Each structure stands twice: as structure tokens, then as C-alpha cells.
Amino acid sequence: MDTILSNGHKKNNMVDSGYFKKGCNPFAQTGRSKLQNERASLNQQIIKEMRMRAGAENLLKATTNNKVREMVVLELSYVNSNLQLLMEHLEGLNSSVEVYQNVEETSSLPLIPMGLKETKAADFSVPFKDFILEHYSEDGSNYEDTIADLMDLRQACRTPSRSDAGIDLLSSYFSQLSFVENRFFPPSRQMGIFFTWYDSFTGVPVCQQNIALEKASILFNTGALYTQIATRCNRQNQSGLESAIDAFQKAAGTLNHLKETFTHTPSYDMSPAMLNMLTRMMLAQAQECVFDKIALPGIKNEYFCLCRMAQEAAKVCDVYSVVYQSMIQTPVKDHVPFFWSAMAQVKTNHYRALAHYFVATALLDHELCPNDDEDKQEKALSQLYDSMPDGMSPLKILKSKDDRKHLGKAHLRKAILDHEEALRIHNLCRHVKKLDILREILQAGHKRSLNKYSEFDSENDFVDFIEAPQIIAKTEQKAEMAVPSTSKVKLTDFFQKLGPLALFSAKQRWTAPRGVHITPQEGDLGFTLKGDAPVQIQSLDPLSPAAIEGVKEGDYIVSIQDTDCKWLGVSEVMKMLKNVGDEGVDIQVISLMENTVSSMPNKSATYCGGLPKTYSMICLAMDDDKIGKTRKVTKKLSFLSWGNKNKQKTASTISPSSAVTRTLPSKNRLSTAFSNTDSSLY
């Protein structure tokens, strides 16, 4: 059987302490690291220009001097021009897909990965140690190494390796954040730790004291890392394609989980509309890899094989068409790189052309023979279309040579037009034009269709012209979202020495540990114990020495003879108290207090499943011309005036003062100035 389409074929200084693994060397000069370093540098330049624009706009409002106003307007035009150039440069970085592709790829269409969000360093040391002393009544200096481990883990997450180890690293930190949130972030006040993350599409920073921003950004980077792993897979073999499909499906699942869990996110790249588009794009790329896997052995010039591949190609076309429609919707279209939308259009037309070419080849190269299964071929042909061309039926087409030829040529004409449209769009985007392999594949498909059409060319083409019907999309393996499993990641609470989280958390309040010396009377301590760790005192005899010394019903025992027993159950504590002599024993107890402190005002936050979800009031618009008239504009504050705001009041997400406010809810946040000296190395 002929084949019409062939398949084209030092150990790092890493530490594994049981707590975390370090990330990649941030100074490694790989193509990927250079891109991330350049992204970090661009973020700082964008911040500088936006601060200048904020100051100029404030001056423009404050001055009445016409000459000064003219100078400020001129300066604003320069700043806006620089911002536009920086944005175009950032879009170029998001379009640099070639450095993420597998080096062995020679005949596959390039796939689109996502870049990682950049962040600034965060210092947990002082706030955590102060909180441990204040809330847990322990010496915070005893936890310096633990806090340093957590900060090292966060630093490592800024440069995760493009492998399963990198995914495990991000998953470990994300899980630790749940522990940290419960241990150190009370509902009654802010901790004074600012989390700063940069939008991956606009470079605009978002700064909050809400740990939800940190968790959402880590989830985003986990999804982005899955896309980079997928594009790195070798799509010239079966295992590589299966790995790519799995990684893209996990990326889609991660991004969808982010969209559903953190519905009101404070940056464009994590907005519901953008995440919805990204999820669809990852599923489309997974479906494209499914097509490649089926076509890997080569597409045989056989009737049923061609019909099957036509529907597979139509499926890829359909999913990319949905992706493109998502990209051109507001507000996604204002921030998605033009390269991405161009690639979606190119692939939509390319795979539609392939579908029509396969059907044309099946009709033109294979006549119904006496030995063929007529019913089976008729069924296969009828399943290709929703409706047949006028005056035609599947059996009539199969039996009539002229009808097969006319319909086959109609499909070829459609294939040629779609190939030409793909090449036209390819030439419109300068970043797409740089992809030589893409141009070669598109030109080869166009030439193949032209050559096929020339074999059946005749003078009466226009007389017998019919329109090719649309091909029904169908696949044997539909790409679906997959939720990554985190069970393989061994996780230990860094701060487990503080005690069981069910009791020793930031939400609970209790008295400071009280030292009590108790002496048994006739071997009886005057109370019994109950519960899991830590054990609780019950059935207290009010006349016993323990009660006289200050022990209360319901107290928790946290220490016996200077031995910490927060994690000990009833049996272990009973063993320690069993052989107490007449000299007595020293214990420490705590009493749980009623939570009378109300939570901070949270008017702008929404809750789902008990998880706070934030949405920035700031619309970080870069172009004033794009601001709709229906948006409510509030007074713009200078970035220098952040320190004058009342810290007890909620504030919007940190953003340059030229931002525009929408009438949308916002999480409690305090403003701060940004430093342009800290860059994230990758």
C-alpha cells in the first residue's frame, strides 16, 4: 500500500534534604534562561516607565502653567511610546517558541508554550518570628532554619527545571503555602508580607499581602511548566507524543483548576477569560499531538484510512477554530500576543485543508470494485458529511466515476484555498514568518494539493463546479483536562513543631502556656485525659492539687518536665505521668480562648468553598485609547503617596497611578511602592 504522508523521521549541585529541591542554576545561559532573564529585565523597565507616566500625569493635573503642561504632554508622548516598544518586545518573548521545541523536531508544526510569571523576593523571617513569639508563645529564633528553608524553597520555585522534578518542586511549595496560610495568616489582620508577581503578558506588577495571590501564581506557573515540558517532548516517536498529550492535558487541568478556585484574580493573565482561552489552547495542542500520534506510522493511501484521517484533521481544525474565537474576544484580544492568534488561524486553515485533501484522495484514487464492501464504504462516506451535495447520495457517488471526480475536485479546490489562506496569514505576522519549518510544511501541503488537482484538471471545471461540503469532525481520542496527581509528592509541614494544625493555627486563640506543679494524692492526679494530640484534661476534681494550682477543665497539656508533648496521644502522656512520685511533676497547659476578634473587612472579596478569592479593582490598561467610556475612572494616586494611607483600611492592588478602576470587587490590600532594582534571575 502506498504512503501519501510519511512520518518524516554533569551533575548539578542539588540538595535533597527531604524538605525541598533546588531549582535550576539561575545563571545557566540556556535559551530558556536567557528568555526569562530578558523578561525580568523588561518587567523592571516597564515599571520605570509607568512610574514616570504616573508622575507626569500627576504633574499635569497639578499645574496650571501652560508651558509646563506642554512639556509634560511631550514627555508623556515619549513615555507612552517607550511603553509601547517595551510591550512589543515582551510580546516577542511570548512568541519565541523555537527555543522550547525539541531539538530533534524536523517535520512537526511548532507548539506554543507559556512563559513563567516573574516575582520579587519575599522576606518571611521577621514577620514569622514575631508571630511565633506573639501567637504561639515560642522563641521565633528557634525556627530561623525552618523559615530559611521555606524562603529557599520559594526562591527555587522561581527557576524550576523543565521536568517532573520542576513540577514536584512547585507542587511542594504550593502545598506548603496551605500550611503557612493556616499557621501565620490570621483573619483579623495583615502579616506585613508583600507578594509581588508580574503579569506574563503585560509585565505589569501586582502586589498584595494576600497569600491567595502567591498560591494562584504558583498554580499558573505549574500550568506553564507543563506546557514547556510538552513542547520539549520528542514528537517523532510514540512515547514522546504520548508524553506531550499528557503534559498538555495536565496543563489544561491545572489552568482550569486555577480558574475555578481563584475566580477573581488581580492580573490579566489569570483572569477567567484568559484562563479559559489558555485551557482551550492547551487542549487544542493536545488534540494536535493526537493527530500526530495517529499519523506517526504514515498515512496510507487507503479508502477507510483516508476517511478516518480526514475526520481527525477536521477535529484539530475545529478545536483551533474555537481557540481563535476565544482569542479575539474582549478583553483577551487586547493582551494575547498576535503571534498566538496568527498561529491558531494558520493551524485552523492548515488542518481544514488536510481534511479536504484526504477526502479528495479517497474519492479520486479509489473506485468501488466488485470485491469491495459496498455497504461499509457507503457508511464511511455518509459519516463524513452532515448533508450531501444536491442530487447526490453516498451510494451514487461511489458508483459514479464522474460524481466521484466532481466531488473530489471540489474538496481539492477547498484544500488549495485553505492552504493559500494559511500561507497568507503566515506572512502577516513577523514572528510567525521566522518559523522556517512552519513555512516549509505549509508550502509542501499547498504544493501537494496543487499537484493532485493538476492530475484531474479539465476544461469543463466551471461547468461542473460544486461546493465541497463541510467535513464532520471525529476523533478516536478526545483531548480532555487531566488533574495532576500530587500524591507522589512527599510533604512535611515545615512548622509541625508548633503542634497539630487543627488546634495550633492562626485562627485559634489560647492563653500563654502556664507552668503547673502537680502532686498526686494516693497515686491519683485528680483528672483524666481524652482526645488525640494534644491531650485534653477532663473530669477534673475541683479539690485536687492540680485544680488548686490552676489547671482547668478542658486545658491542653503541651509540655511535661520540659518535654514537648503537643504531638503525643493519651497513651504516651499516660506513660509519662504513670510513675510520678511524691515529688510531683511540672507540666505546662494552655486554655483555648473564644474567638471574639472579628475578621478584617472584606467587602470586595467573594468566597467559594471557604477559599477567599480576589479581584483587582485596578484595570492595568497600557493604552488610554482602549479605555471604554462606560468604565468608572477614579482619582489616580501617585505611587509616592502609598505610605499616607491608613493601614487599617482596605486598598486596591498595587499598580502605577495611571491605572483605571473598574466597578468590580477587590480583596483587602495595602499599597506599596515597587523597587526597580530587584530582578528575577532565571
PDB file of N, CA and C in Angstrom, residues 265-312:
ATOM      1  N   THR A 265      -9.136  37.054  40.041  1.00  0.00           N
ATOM      2  CA  THR A 265      -7.696  37.220  40.164  1.00  0.00           C
ATOM      3  C   THR A 265      -7.283  38.628  39.767  1.00  0.00           C
ATOM      4  N   PRO A 266      -6.166  39.126  40.313  1.00  0.00           N
ATOM      5  CA  PRO A 266      -5.827  40.543  40.154  1.00  0.00           C
ATOM      6  C   PRO A 266      -4.954  40.878  38.957  1.00  0.00           C
ATOM      7  N   SER A 267      -4.799  39.993  37.989  1.00  0.00           N
ATOM      8  CA  SER A 267      -3.993  40.330  36.820  1.00  0.00           C
ATOM      9  C   SER A 267      -4.622  39.717  35.581  1.00  0.00           C
ATOM     10  N   TYR A 268      -4.296  40.290  34.437  1.00  0.00           N
ATOM     11  CA  TYR A 268      -4.924  39.873  33.193  1.00  0.00           C
ATOM     12  C   TYR A 268      -4.638  38.411  32.870  1.00  0.00           C
ATOM     13  N   ASP A 269      -3.393  37.971  33.100  1.00  0.00           N
ATOM     14  CA  ASP A 269      -3.043  36.610  32.691  1.00  0.00           C
ATOM     15  C   ASP A 269      -3.785  35.547  33.489  1.00  0.00           C
ATOM     16  N   MET A 270      -4.339  35.907  34.661  1.00  0.00           N
ATOM     17  CA  MET A 270      -5.101  34.950  35.464  1.00  0.00           C
ATOM     18  C   MET A 270      -6.581  35.301  35.531  1.00  0.00           C
ATOM     19  N   SER A 271      -7.045  36.147  34.622  1.00  0.00           N
ATOM     20  CA  SER A 271      -8.467  36.467  34.572  1.00  0.00           C
ATOM     21  C   SER A 271      -9.226  35.261  34.019  1.00  0.00           C
ATOM     22  N   PRO A 272     -10.502  35.102  34.379  1.00  0.00           N
ATOM     23  CA  PRO A 272     -11.263  33.946  33.896  1.00  0.00           C
ATOM     24  C   PRO A 272     -11.269  33.818  32.377  1.00  0.00           C
ATOM     25  N   ALA A 273     -11.419  34.940  31.669  1.00  0.00           N
ATOM     26  CA  ALA A 273     -11.459  34.877  30.208  1.00  0.00           C
ATOM     27  C   ALA A 273     -10.133  34.397  29.633  1.00  0.00           C
ATOM     28  N   MET A 274      -9.018  34.900  30.183  1.00  0.00           N
ATOM     29  CA  MET A 274      -7.708  34.496  29.682  1.00  0.00           C
ATOM     30  C   MET A 274      -7.431  33.036  30.016  1.00  0.00           C
ATOM     31  N   LEU A 275      -7.761  32.618  31.227  1.00  0.00           N
ATOM     32  CA  LEU A 275      -7.536  31.222  31.610  1.00  0.00           C
ATOM     33  C   LEU A 275      -8.410  30.283  30.785  1.00  0.00           C
ATOM     34  N   ASN A 276      -9.603  30.711  30.463  1.00  0.00           N
ATOM     35  CA  ASN A 276     -10.469  29.901  29.615  1.00  0.00           C
ATOM     36  C   ASN A 276      -9.849  29.713  28.235  1.00  0.00           C
ATOM     37  N   MET A 277      -9.298  30.786  27.687  1.00  0.00           N
ATOM     38  CA  MET A 277      -8.641  30.695  26.386  1.00  0.00           C
ATOM     39  C   MET A 277      -7.405  29.802  26.459  1.00  0.00           C
ATOM     40  N   LEU A 278      -6.595  29.975  27.512  1.00  0.00           N
ATOM     41  CA  LEU A 278      -5.384  29.172  27.656  1.00  0.00           C
ATOM     42  C   LEU A 278      -5.718  27.688  27.805  1.00  0.00           C
ATOM     43  N   THR A 279      -6.779  27.386  28.556  1.00  0.00           N
ATOM     44  CA  THR A 279      -7.190  25.990  28.716  1.00  0.00           C
ATOM     45  C   THR A 279      -7.570  25.388  27.370  1.00  0.00           C
ATOM     46  N   ARG A 280      -8.328  26.130  26.589  1.00  0.00           N
ATOM     47  CA  ARG A 280      -8.713  25.636  25.265  1.00  0.00           C
ATOM     48  C   ARG A 280      -7.507  25.465  24.348  1.00  0.00           C
ATOM     49  N   MET A 281      -6.549  26.383  24.447  1.00  0.00           N
ATOM     50  CA  MET A 281      -5.373  26.280  23.592  1.00  0.00           C
ATOM     51  C   MET A 281      -4.553  25.041  23.932  1.00  0.00           C
ATOM     52  N   MET A 282      -4.429  24.727  25.227  1.00  0.00           N
ATOM     53  CA  MET A 282      -3.681  23.533  25.618  1.00  0.00           C
ATOM     54  C   MET A 282      -4.383  22.260  25.148  1.00  0.00           C
ATOM     55  N   LEU A 283      -5.710  22.234  25.242  1.00  0.00           N
ATOM     56  CA  LEU A 283      -6.454  21.066  24.759  1.00  0.00           C
ATOM     57  C   LEU A 283      -6.335  20.939  23.237  1.00  0.00           C
ATOM     58  N   ALA A 284      -6.312  22.070  22.541  1.00  0.00           N
ATOM     59  CA  ALA A 284      -6.148  22.031  21.085  1.00  0.00           C
ATOM     60  C   ALA A 284      -4.779  21.469  20.713  1.00  0.00           C
ATOM     61  N   GLN A 285      -3.751  21.877  21.444  1.00  0.00           N
ATOM     62  CA  GLN A 285      -2.416  21.369  21.145  1.00  0.00           C
ATOM     63  C   GLN A 285      -2.302  19.883  21.500  1.00  0.00           C
ATOM     64  N   ALA A 286      -3.011  19.467  22.552  1.00  0.00           N
ATOM     65  CA  ALA A 286      -3.058  18.034  22.873  1.00  0.00           C
ATOM     66  C   ALA A 286      -3.745  17.268  21.752  1.00  0.00           C
ATOM     67  N   GLN A 287      -4.837  17.836  21.199  1.00  0.00           N
ATOM     68  CA  GLN A 287      -5.539  17.177  20.093  1.00  0.00           C
ATOM     69  C   GLN A 287      -4.657  17.118  18.852  1.00  0.00           C
ATOM     70  N   GLU A 288      -3.856  18.140  18.641  1.00  0.00           N
ATOM     71  CA  GLU A 288      -2.914  18.127  17.520  1.00  0.00           C
ATOM     72  C   GLU A 288      -1.897  17.003  17.691  1.00  0.00           C
ATOM     73  N   CYS A 289      -1.442  16.788  18.926  1.00  0.00           N
ATOM     74  CA  CYS A 289      -0.500  15.691  19.182  1.00  0.00           C
ATOM     75  C   CYS A 289      -1.174  14.334  18.993  1.00  0.00           C
ATOM     76  N   VAL A 290      -2.484  14.240  19.274  1.00  0.00           N
ATOM     77  CA  VAL A 290      -3.223  13.001  19.000  1.00  0.00           C
ATOM     78  C   VAL A 290      -3.209  12.715  17.500  1.00  0.00           C
ATOM     79  N   PHE A 291      -3.434  13.744  16.688  1.00  0.00           N
ATOM     80  CA  PHE A 291      -3.365  13.581  15.231  1.00  0.00           C
ATOM     81  C   PHE A 291      -1.971  13.114  14.804  1.00  0.00           C
ATOM     82  N   ASP A 292      -0.941  13.738  15.369  1.00  0.00           N
ATOM     83  CA  ASP A 292       0.426  13.351  15.027  1.00  0.00           C
ATOM     84  C   ASP A 292       0.706  11.899  15.417  1.00  0.00           C
ATOM     85  N   LYS A 293       0.145  11.475  16.559  1.00  0.00           N
ATOM     86  CA  LYS A 293       0.374  10.092  17.003  1.00  0.00           C
ATOM     87  C   LYS A 293      -0.266   9.086  16.047  1.00  0.00           C
ATOM     88  N   ILE A 294      -1.479   9.403  15.575  1.00  0.00           N
ATOM     89  CA  ILE A 294      -2.153   8.508  14.637  1.00  0.00           C
ATOM     90  C   ILE A 294      -1.432   8.491  13.292  1.00  0.00           C
ATOM     91  N   ALA A 295      -0.908   9.664  12.897  1.00  0.00           N
ATOM     92  CA  ALA A 295      -0.226   9.762  11.603  1.00  0.00           C
ATOM     93  C   ALA A 295       1.233   9.340  11.666  1.00  0.00           C
ATOM     94  N   LEU A 296       1.738   9.027  12.859  1.00  0.00           N
ATOM     95  CA  LEU A 296       3.165   8.746  13.015  1.00  0.00           C
ATOM     96  C   LEU A 296       3.658   7.606  12.123  1.00  0.00           C
ATOM     97  N   PRO A 297       2.949   6.472  12.027  1.00  0.00           N
ATOM     98  CA  PRO A 297       3.456   5.395  11.157  1.00  0.00           C
ATOM     99  C   PRO A 297       3.364   5.738   9.679  1.00  0.00           C
ATOM    100  N   GLY A 298       2.681   6.812   9.334  1.00  0.00           N
ATOM    101  CA  GLY A 298       2.449   7.174   7.944  1.00  0.00           C
ATOM    102  C   GLY A 298       0.989   6.986   7.591  1.00  0.00           C
ATOM    103  N   ILE A 299       0.451   7.858   6.759  1.00  0.00           N
ATOM    104  CA  ILE A 299      -0.954   7.786   6.362  1.00  0.00           C
ATOM    105  C   ILE A 299      -1.036   7.036   5.038  1.00  0.00           C
ATOM    106  N   LYS A 300      -1.616   5.862   5.082  1.00  0.00           N
ATOM    107  CA  LYS A 300      -1.679   5.016   3.891  1.00  0.00           C
ATOM    108  C   LYS A 300      -2.759   5.506   2.934  1.00  0.00           C
ATOM    109  N   ASN A 301      -2.466   5.331   1.639  1.00  0.00           N
ATOM    110  CA  ASN A 301      -3.417   5.714   0.604  1.00  0.00           C
ATOM    111  C   ASN A 301      -4.460   4.601   0.457  1.00  0.00           C
ATOM    112  N   GLU A 302      -5.314   4.527   1.468  1.00  0.00           N
ATOM    113  CA  GLU A 302      -6.346   3.501   1.531  1.00  0.00           C
ATOM    114  C   GLU A 302      -7.648   4.190   1.935  1.00  0.00           C
ATOM    115  N   TYR A 303      -8.751   3.753   1.369  1.00  0.00           N
ATOM    116  CA  TYR A 303     -10.015   4.481   1.468  1.00  0.00           C
ATOM    117  C   TYR A 303     -10.422   4.761   2.916  1.00  0.00           C
ATOM    118  N   PHE A 304     -10.521   3.709   3.717  1.00  0.00           N
ATOM    119  CA  PHE A 304     -11.010   3.896   5.082  1.00  0.00           C
ATOM    120  C   PHE A 304     -10.012   4.674   5.946  1.00  0.00           C
ATOM    121  N   CYS A 305      -8.730   4.470   5.705  1.00  0.00           N
ATOM    122  CA  CYS A 305      -7.703   5.215   6.448  1.00  0.00           C
ATOM    123  C   CYS A 305      -7.802   6.706   6.144  1.00  0.00           C
ATOM    124  N   LEU A 306      -8.032   7.041   4.866  1.00  0.00           N
ATOM    125  CA  LEU A 306      -8.127   8.447   4.482  1.00  0.00           C
ATOM    126  C   LEU A 306      -9.375   9.102   5.073  1.00  0.00           C
ATOM    127  N   CYS A 307     -10.490   8.371   5.080  1.00  0.00           N
ATOM    128  CA  CYS A 307     -11.711   8.918   5.683  1.00  0.00           C
ATOM    129  C   CYS A 307     -11.506   9.181   7.173  1.00  0.00           C
ATOM    130  N   ARG A 308     -10.833   8.254   7.832  1.00  0.00           N
ATOM    131  CA  ARG A 308     -10.574   8.408   9.261  1.00  0.00           C
ATOM    132  C   ARG A 308      -9.680   9.609   9.533  1.00  0.00           C
ATOM    133  N   MET A 309      -8.598   9.749   8.751  1.00  0.00           N
ATOM    134  CA  MET A 309      -7.672  10.861   8.968  1.00  0.00           C
ATOM    135  C   MET A 309      -8.310  12.204   8.615  1.00  0.00           C
ATOM    136  N   ALA A 310      -9.239  12.195   7.669  1.00  0.00           N
ATOM    137  CA  ALA A 310      -9.938  13.439   7.330  1.00  0.00           C
ATOM    138  C   ALA A 310     -10.726  13.949   8.530  1.00  0.00           C
ATOM    139  N   GLN A 311     -11.398  13.047   9.214  1.00  0.00           N
ATOM    140  CA  GLN A 311     -12.176  13.469  10.379  1.00  0.00           C
ATOM    141  C   GLN A 311     -11.278  13.847  11.551  1.00  0.00           C
ATOM    142  N   GLU A 312     -10.135  13.184  11.687  1.00  0.00           N
ATOM    143  CA  GLU A 312      -9.175  13.568  12.733  1.00  0.00           C
ATOM    144  C   GLU A 312      -8.640  14.973  12.465  1.00  0.00           C
TER     145      GLU A 312
END
